PDB file of C-alpha atoms in Angstrom:
ATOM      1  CA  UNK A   1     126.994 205.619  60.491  1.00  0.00           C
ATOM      2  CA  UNK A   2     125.514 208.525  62.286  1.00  0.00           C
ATOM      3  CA  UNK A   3     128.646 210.824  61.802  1.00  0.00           C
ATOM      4  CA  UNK A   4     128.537 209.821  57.969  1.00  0.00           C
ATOM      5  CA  UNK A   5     124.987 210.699  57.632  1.00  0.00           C
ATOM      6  CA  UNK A   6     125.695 214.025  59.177  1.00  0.00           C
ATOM      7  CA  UNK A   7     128.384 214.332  57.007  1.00  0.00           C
ATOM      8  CA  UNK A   8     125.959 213.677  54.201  1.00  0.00           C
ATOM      9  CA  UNK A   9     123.596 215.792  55.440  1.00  0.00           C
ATOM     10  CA  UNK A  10     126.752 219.069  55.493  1.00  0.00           C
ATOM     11  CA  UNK A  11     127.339 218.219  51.779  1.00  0.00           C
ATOM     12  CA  UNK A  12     123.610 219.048  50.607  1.00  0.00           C
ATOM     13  CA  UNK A  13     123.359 221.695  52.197  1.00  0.00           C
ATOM     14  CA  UNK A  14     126.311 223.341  51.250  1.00  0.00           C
ATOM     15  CA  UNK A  15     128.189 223.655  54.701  1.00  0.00           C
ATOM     16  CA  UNK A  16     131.501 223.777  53.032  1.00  0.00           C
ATOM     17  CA  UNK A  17     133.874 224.434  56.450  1.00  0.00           C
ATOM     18  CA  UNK A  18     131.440 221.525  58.148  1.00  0.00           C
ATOM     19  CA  UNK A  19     132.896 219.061  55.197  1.00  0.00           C
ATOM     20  CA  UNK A  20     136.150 220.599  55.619  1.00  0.00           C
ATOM     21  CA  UNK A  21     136.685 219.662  59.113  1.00  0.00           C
ATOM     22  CA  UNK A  22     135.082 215.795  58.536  1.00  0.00           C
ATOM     23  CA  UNK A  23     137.448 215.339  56.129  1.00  0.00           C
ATOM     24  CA  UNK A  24     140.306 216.236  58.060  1.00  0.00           C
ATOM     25  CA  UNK A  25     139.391 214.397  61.437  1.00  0.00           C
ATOM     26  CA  UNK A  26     137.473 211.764  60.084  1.00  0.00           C
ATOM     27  CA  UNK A  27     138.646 208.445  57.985  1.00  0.00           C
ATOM     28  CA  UNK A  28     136.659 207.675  54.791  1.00  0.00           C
ATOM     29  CA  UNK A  29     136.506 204.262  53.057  1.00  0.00           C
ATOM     30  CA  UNK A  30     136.558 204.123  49.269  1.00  0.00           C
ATOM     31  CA  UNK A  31     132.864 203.293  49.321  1.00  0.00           C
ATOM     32  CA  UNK A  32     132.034 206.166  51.700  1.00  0.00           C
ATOM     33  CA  UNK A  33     134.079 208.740  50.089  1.00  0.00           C
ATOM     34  CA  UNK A  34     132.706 207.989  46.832  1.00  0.00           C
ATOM     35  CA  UNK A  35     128.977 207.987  47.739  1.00  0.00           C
ATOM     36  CA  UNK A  36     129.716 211.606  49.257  1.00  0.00           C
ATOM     37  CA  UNK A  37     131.047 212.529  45.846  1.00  0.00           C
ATOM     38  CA  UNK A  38     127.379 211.458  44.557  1.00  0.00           C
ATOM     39  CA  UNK A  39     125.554 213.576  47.092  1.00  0.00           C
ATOM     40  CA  UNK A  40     127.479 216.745  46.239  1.00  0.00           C
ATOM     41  CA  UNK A  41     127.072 215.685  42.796  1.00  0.00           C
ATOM     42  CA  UNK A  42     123.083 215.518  42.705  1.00  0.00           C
ATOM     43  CA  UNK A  43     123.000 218.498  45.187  1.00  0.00           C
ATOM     44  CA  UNK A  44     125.180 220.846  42.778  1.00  0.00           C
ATOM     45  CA  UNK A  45     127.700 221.815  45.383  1.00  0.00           C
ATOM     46  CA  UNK A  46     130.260 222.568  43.236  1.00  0.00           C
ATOM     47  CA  UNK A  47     132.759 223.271  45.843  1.00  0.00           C
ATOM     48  CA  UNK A  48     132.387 220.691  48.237  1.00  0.00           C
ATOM     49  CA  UNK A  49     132.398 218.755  44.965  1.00  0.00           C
ATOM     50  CA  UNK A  50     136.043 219.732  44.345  1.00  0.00           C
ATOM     51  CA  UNK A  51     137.103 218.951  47.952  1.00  0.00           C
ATOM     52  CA  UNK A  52     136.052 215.305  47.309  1.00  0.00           C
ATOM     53  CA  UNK A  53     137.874 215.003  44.268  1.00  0.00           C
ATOM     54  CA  UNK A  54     140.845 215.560  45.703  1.00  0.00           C
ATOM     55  CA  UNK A  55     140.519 212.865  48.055  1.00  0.00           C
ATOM     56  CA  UNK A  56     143.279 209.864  47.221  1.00  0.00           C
ATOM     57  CA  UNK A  57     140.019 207.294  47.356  1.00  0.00           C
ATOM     58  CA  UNK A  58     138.535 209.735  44.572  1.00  0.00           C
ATOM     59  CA  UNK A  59     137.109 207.724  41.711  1.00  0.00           C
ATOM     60  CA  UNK A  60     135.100 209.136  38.805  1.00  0.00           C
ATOM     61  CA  UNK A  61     133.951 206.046  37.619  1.00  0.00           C
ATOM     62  CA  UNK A  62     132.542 205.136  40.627  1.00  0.00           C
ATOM     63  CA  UNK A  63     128.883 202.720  40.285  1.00  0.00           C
ATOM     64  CA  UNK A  64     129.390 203.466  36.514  1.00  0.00           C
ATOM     65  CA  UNK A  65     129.858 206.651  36.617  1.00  0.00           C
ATOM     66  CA  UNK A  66     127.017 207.467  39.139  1.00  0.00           C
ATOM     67  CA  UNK A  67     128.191 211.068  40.199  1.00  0.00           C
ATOM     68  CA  UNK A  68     127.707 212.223  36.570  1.00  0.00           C
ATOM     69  CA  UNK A  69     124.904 210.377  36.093  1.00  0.00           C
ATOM     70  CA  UNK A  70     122.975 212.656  38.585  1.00  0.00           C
ATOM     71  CA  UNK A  71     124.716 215.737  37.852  1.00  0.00           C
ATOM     72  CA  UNK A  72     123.387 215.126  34.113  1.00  0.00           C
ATOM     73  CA  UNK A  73     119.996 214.808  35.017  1.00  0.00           C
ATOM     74  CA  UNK A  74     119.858 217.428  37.193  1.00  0.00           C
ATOM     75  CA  UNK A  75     120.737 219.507  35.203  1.00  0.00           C
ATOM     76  CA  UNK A  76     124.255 220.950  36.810  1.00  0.00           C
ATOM     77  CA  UNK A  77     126.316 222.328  34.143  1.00  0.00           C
ATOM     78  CA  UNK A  78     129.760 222.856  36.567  1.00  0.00           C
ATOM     79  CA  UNK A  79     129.373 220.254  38.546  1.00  0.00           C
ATOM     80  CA  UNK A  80     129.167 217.616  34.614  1.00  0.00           C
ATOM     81  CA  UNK A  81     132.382 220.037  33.866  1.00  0.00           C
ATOM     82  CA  UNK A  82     134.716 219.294  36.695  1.00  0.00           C
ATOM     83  CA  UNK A  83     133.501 215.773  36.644  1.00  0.00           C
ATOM     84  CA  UNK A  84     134.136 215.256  32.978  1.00  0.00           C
ATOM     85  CA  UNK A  85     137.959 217.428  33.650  1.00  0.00           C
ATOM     86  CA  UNK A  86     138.431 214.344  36.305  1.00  0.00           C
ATOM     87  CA  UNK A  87     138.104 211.347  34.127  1.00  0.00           C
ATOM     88  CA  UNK A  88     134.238 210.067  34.256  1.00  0.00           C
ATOM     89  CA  UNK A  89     132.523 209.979  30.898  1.00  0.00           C
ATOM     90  CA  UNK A  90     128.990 209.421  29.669  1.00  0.00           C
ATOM     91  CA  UNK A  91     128.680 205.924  29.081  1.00  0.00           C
ATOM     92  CA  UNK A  92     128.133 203.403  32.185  1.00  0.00           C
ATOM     93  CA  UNK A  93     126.988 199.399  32.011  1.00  0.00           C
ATOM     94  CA  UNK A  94     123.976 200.499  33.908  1.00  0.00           C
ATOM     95  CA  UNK A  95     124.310 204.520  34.195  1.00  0.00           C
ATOM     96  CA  UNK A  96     123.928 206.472  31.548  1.00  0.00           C
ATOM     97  CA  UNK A  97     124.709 210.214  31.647  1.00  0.00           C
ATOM     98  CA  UNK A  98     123.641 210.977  28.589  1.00  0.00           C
ATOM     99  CA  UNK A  99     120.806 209.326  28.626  1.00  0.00           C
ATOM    100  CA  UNK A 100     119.758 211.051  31.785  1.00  0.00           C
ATOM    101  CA  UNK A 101     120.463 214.818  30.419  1.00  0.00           C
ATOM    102  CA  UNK A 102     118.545 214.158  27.120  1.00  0.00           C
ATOM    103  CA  UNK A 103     115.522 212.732  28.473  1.00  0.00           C
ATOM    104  CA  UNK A 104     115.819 215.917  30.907  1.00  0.00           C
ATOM    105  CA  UNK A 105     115.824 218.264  28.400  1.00  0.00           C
ATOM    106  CA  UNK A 106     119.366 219.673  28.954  1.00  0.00           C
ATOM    107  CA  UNK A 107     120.687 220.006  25.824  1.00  0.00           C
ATOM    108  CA  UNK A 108     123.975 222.325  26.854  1.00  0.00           C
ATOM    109  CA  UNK A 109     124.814 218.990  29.205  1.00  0.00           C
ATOM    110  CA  UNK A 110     124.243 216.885  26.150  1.00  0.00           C
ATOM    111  CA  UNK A 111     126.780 218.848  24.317  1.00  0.00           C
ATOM    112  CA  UNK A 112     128.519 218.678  27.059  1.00  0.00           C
ATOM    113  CA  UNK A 113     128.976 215.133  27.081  1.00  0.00           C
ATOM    114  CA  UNK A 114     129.155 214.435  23.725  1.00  0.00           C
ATOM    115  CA  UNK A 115     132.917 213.929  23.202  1.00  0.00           C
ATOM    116  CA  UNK A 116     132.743 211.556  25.851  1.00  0.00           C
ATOM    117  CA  UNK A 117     130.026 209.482  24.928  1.00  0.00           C
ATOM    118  CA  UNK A 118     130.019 206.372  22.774  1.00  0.00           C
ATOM    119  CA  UNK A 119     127.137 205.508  20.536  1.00  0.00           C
ATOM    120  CA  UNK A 120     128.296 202.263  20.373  1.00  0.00           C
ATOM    121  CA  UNK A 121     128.207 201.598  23.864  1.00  0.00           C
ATOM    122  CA  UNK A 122     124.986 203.246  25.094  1.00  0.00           C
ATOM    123  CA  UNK A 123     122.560 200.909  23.147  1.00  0.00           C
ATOM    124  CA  UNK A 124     119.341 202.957  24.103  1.00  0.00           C
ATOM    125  CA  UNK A 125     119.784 206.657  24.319  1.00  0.00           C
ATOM    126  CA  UNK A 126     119.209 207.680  20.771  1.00  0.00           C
ATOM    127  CA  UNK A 127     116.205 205.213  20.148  1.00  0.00           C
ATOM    128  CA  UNK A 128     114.640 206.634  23.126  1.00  0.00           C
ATOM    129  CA  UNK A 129     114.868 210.024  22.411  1.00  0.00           C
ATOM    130  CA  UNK A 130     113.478 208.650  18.758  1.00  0.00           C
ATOM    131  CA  UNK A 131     110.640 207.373  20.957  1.00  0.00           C
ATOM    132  CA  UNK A 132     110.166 210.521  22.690  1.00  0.00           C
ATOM    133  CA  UNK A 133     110.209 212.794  19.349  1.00  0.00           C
ATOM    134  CA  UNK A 134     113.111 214.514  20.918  1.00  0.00           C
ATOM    135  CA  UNK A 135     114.458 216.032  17.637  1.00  0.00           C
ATOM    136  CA  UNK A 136     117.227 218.200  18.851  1.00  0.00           C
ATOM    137  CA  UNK A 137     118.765 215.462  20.546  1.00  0.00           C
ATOM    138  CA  UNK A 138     118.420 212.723  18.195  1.00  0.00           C
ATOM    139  CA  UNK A 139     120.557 215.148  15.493  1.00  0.00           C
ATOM    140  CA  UNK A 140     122.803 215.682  18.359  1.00  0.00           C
ATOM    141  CA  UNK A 141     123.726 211.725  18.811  1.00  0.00           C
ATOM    142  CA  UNK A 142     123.292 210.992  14.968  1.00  0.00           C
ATOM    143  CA  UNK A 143     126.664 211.338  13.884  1.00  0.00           C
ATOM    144  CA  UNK A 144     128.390 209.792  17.072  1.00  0.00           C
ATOM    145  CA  UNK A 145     126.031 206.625  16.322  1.00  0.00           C
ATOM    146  CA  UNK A 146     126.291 202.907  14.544  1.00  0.00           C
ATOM    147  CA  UNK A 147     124.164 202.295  11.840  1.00  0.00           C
ATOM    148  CA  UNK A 148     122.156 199.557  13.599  1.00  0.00           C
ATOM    149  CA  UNK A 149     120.869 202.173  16.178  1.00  0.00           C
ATOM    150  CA  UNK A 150     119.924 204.781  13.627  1.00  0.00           C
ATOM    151  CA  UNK A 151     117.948 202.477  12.123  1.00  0.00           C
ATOM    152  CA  UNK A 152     115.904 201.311  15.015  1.00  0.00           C
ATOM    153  CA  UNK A 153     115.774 205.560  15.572  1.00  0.00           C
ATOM    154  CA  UNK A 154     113.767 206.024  12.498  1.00  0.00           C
ATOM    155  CA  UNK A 155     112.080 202.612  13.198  1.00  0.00           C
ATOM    156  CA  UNK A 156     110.975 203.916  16.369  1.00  0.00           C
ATOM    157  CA  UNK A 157     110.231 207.980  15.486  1.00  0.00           C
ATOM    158  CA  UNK A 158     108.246 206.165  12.634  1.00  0.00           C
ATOM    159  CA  UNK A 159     105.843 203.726  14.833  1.00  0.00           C
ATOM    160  CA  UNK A 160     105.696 206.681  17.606  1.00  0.00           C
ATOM    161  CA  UNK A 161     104.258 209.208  14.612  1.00  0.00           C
ATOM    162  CA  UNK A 162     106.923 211.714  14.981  1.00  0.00           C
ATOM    163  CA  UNK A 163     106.210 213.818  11.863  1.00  0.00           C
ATOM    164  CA  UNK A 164     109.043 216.187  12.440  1.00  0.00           C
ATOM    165  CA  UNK A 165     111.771 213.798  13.171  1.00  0.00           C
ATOM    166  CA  UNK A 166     111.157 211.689  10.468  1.00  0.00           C
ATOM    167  CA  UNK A 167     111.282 214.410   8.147  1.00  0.00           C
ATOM    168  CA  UNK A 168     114.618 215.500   9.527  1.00  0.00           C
ATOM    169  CA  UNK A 169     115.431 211.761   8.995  1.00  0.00           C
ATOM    170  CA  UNK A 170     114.009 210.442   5.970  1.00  0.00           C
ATOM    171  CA  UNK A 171     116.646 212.214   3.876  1.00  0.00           C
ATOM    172  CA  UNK A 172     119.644 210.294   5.589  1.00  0.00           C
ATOM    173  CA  UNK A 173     118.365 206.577   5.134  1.00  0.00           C
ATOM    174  CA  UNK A 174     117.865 203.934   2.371  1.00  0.00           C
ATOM    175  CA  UNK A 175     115.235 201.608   2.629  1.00  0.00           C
ATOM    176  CA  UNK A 176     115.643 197.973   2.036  1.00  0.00           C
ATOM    177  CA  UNK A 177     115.918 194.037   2.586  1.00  0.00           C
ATOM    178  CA  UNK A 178     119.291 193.756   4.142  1.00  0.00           C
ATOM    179  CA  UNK A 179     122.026 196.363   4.768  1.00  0.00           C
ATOM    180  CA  UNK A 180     124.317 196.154   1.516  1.00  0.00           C
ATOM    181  CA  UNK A 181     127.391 198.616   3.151  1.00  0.00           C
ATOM    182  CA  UNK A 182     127.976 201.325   5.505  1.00  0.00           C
ATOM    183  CA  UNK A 183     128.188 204.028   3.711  1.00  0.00           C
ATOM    184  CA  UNK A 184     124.542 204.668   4.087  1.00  0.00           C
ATOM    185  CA  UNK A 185     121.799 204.317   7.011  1.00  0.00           C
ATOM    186  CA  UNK A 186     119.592 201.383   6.277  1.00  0.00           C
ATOM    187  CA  UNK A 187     116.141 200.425   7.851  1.00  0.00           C
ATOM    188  CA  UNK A 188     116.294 196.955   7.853  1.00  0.00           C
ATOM    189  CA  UNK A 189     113.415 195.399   7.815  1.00  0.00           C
ATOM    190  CA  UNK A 190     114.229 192.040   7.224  1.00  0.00           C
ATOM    191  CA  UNK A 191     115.190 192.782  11.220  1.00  0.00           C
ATOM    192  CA  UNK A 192     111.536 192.905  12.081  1.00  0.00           C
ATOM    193  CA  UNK A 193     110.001 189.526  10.511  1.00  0.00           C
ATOM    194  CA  UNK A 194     107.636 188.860  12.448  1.00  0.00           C
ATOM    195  CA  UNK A 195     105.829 192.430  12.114  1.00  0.00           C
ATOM    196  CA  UNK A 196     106.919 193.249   8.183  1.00  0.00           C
ATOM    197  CA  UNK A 197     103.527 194.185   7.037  1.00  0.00           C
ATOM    198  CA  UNK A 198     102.948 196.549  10.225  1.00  0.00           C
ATOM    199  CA  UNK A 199     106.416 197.909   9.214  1.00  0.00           C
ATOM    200  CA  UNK A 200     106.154 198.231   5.986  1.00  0.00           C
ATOM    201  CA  UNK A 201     102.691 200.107   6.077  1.00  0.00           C
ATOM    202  CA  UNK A 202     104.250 202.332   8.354  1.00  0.00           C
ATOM    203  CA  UNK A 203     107.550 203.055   6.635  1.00  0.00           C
ATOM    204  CA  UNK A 204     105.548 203.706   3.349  1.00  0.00           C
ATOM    205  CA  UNK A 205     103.376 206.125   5.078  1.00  0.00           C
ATOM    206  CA  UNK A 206     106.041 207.770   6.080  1.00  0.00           C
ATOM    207  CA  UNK A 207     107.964 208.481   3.143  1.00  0.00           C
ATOM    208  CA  UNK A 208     104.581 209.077   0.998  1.00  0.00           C
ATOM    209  CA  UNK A 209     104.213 211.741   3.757  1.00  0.00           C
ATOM    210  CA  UNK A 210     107.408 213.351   3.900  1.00  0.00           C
ATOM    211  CA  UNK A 211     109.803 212.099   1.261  1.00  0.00           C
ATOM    212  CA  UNK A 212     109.997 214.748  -1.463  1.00  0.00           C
ATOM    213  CA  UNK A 213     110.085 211.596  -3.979  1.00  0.00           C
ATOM    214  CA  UNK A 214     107.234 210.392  -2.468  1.00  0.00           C
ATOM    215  CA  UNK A 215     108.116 206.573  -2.577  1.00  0.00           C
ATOM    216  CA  UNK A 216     105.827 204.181  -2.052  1.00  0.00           C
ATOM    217  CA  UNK A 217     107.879 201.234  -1.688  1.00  0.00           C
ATOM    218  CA  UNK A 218     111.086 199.679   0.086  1.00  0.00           C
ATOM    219  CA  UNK A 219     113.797 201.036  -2.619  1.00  0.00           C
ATOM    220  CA  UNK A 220     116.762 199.115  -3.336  1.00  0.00           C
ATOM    221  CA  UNK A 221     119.680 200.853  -2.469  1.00  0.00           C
ATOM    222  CA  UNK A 222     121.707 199.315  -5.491  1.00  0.00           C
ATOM    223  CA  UNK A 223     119.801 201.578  -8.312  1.00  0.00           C
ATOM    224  CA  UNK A 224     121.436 204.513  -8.358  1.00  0.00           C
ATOM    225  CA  UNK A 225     118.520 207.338  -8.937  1.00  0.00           C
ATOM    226  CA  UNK A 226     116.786 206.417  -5.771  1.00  0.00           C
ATOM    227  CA  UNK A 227     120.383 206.003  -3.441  1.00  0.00           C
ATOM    228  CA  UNK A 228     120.607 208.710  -1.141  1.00  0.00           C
ATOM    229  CA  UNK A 229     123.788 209.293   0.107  1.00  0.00           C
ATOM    230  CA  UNK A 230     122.899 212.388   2.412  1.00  0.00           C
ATOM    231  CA  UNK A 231     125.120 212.818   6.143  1.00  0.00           C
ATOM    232  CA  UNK A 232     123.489 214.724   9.015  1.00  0.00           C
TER     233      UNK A 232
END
């Protein structure tokens, strides 16, 4: 334990030859190997980075994908690069990269990641950069997202008072009762029972704020003069 945490202690500070030489006259177990892949990956040491990926115990989707995780947040750029070039991607059942480079602020890792990421797998990243008012990113994931989560987007952007996102938004969604097809985003509000009238208020606030038809009520999506069939 005391040689690994030397080891450990090589990798964030950058003592390339030191790692080197460990890995050559020392053993490492999957686990071991791929927690050292983690440390260079949240210290930015690119090179001792690639050393690690060449190791046969080597696996990018180690914890879910851990390694990028922190590289994402942190915001370094070649060490998300050679990660993504090995196999990990942005998605993880408890690790989200992309999650953890938008809330950062690092929107060249967010583009980064994009082909790689899966709106339909990471359930929370786009409503909580809604939450956060984070327009540049939500724009970013929009197109890459289900319907259901761009709904609970403007849901959220709307109960958070995000004037600018919403009026990014409110062109791209159709209000209504139920969601009639897909061709359109719908803000479902028959979704949200319990709280309709909070909803509702809101929503119509909204769009008598920044809809340049300045409705005033849910619209249905069947009559053709209010249907907006607008793509971001």
């Amino acid at each position: 334990m005391r040689d690994f945490l030397t080891f450990c202690d090589a990798i964030d500070s950058g003592a390339a030859k030191k790692v080197a030489k460990y890995l050559r006259t020392r053993s490492l177990d999957y686990e071991h190997l791929n927690k050292s892949v983690a440390f260079a990956a949240k210290a930015g040491q690119i090179k001792i980075l690639d050393m690690l990926c060449a190791h046969p115990w080597f696996d990018a989707h180690w914890r879910n994908n851990l390694a990028l995780d922190l590289a994402s947040g942190l915001g370094h750029t070649e060490c998300v690069r050679m990660l993504l070039d090995k196999g990990a991607h942005a998605c993880g059942r408890e690790n989200s990269a992309m999650w953890s480079a938008a809330r950062a602020g690092h929107t060249h890792i967010v583009e980064l990641l994009l082909p790689s990421w899966s709106g339909s797998e990471d359930v929370s990243t786009l409503v909580q950069m809604a939450h956060l008012g984070h327009t540049k990113h939500v724009l970013l994931l929009w197109p890459k997202s289900p319907n259901a989560h761009k709904s609970r987007a403007f849901m959220t952007a709307a109960l958070a008072d995000h004037d600018d996102l919403l009026q990014v938004l409110l062109p791209h969604v159709v209000f209504c009762e139920t969601e009639q097809d897909d061709t359109n985003v719908y803000v479902d509000l028959s979704e949200y029972e319990h709280n309709k009238h909070l909803y509702e208020d809101t929503l119509r606030d909204a769009i008598s704020r920044y809809s340049k038809n300045t409705l005033t009520k849910i619209v249905d999506p069947n009559t053709k003069e209010q249907r907006k069939k607008s793509k971001i």
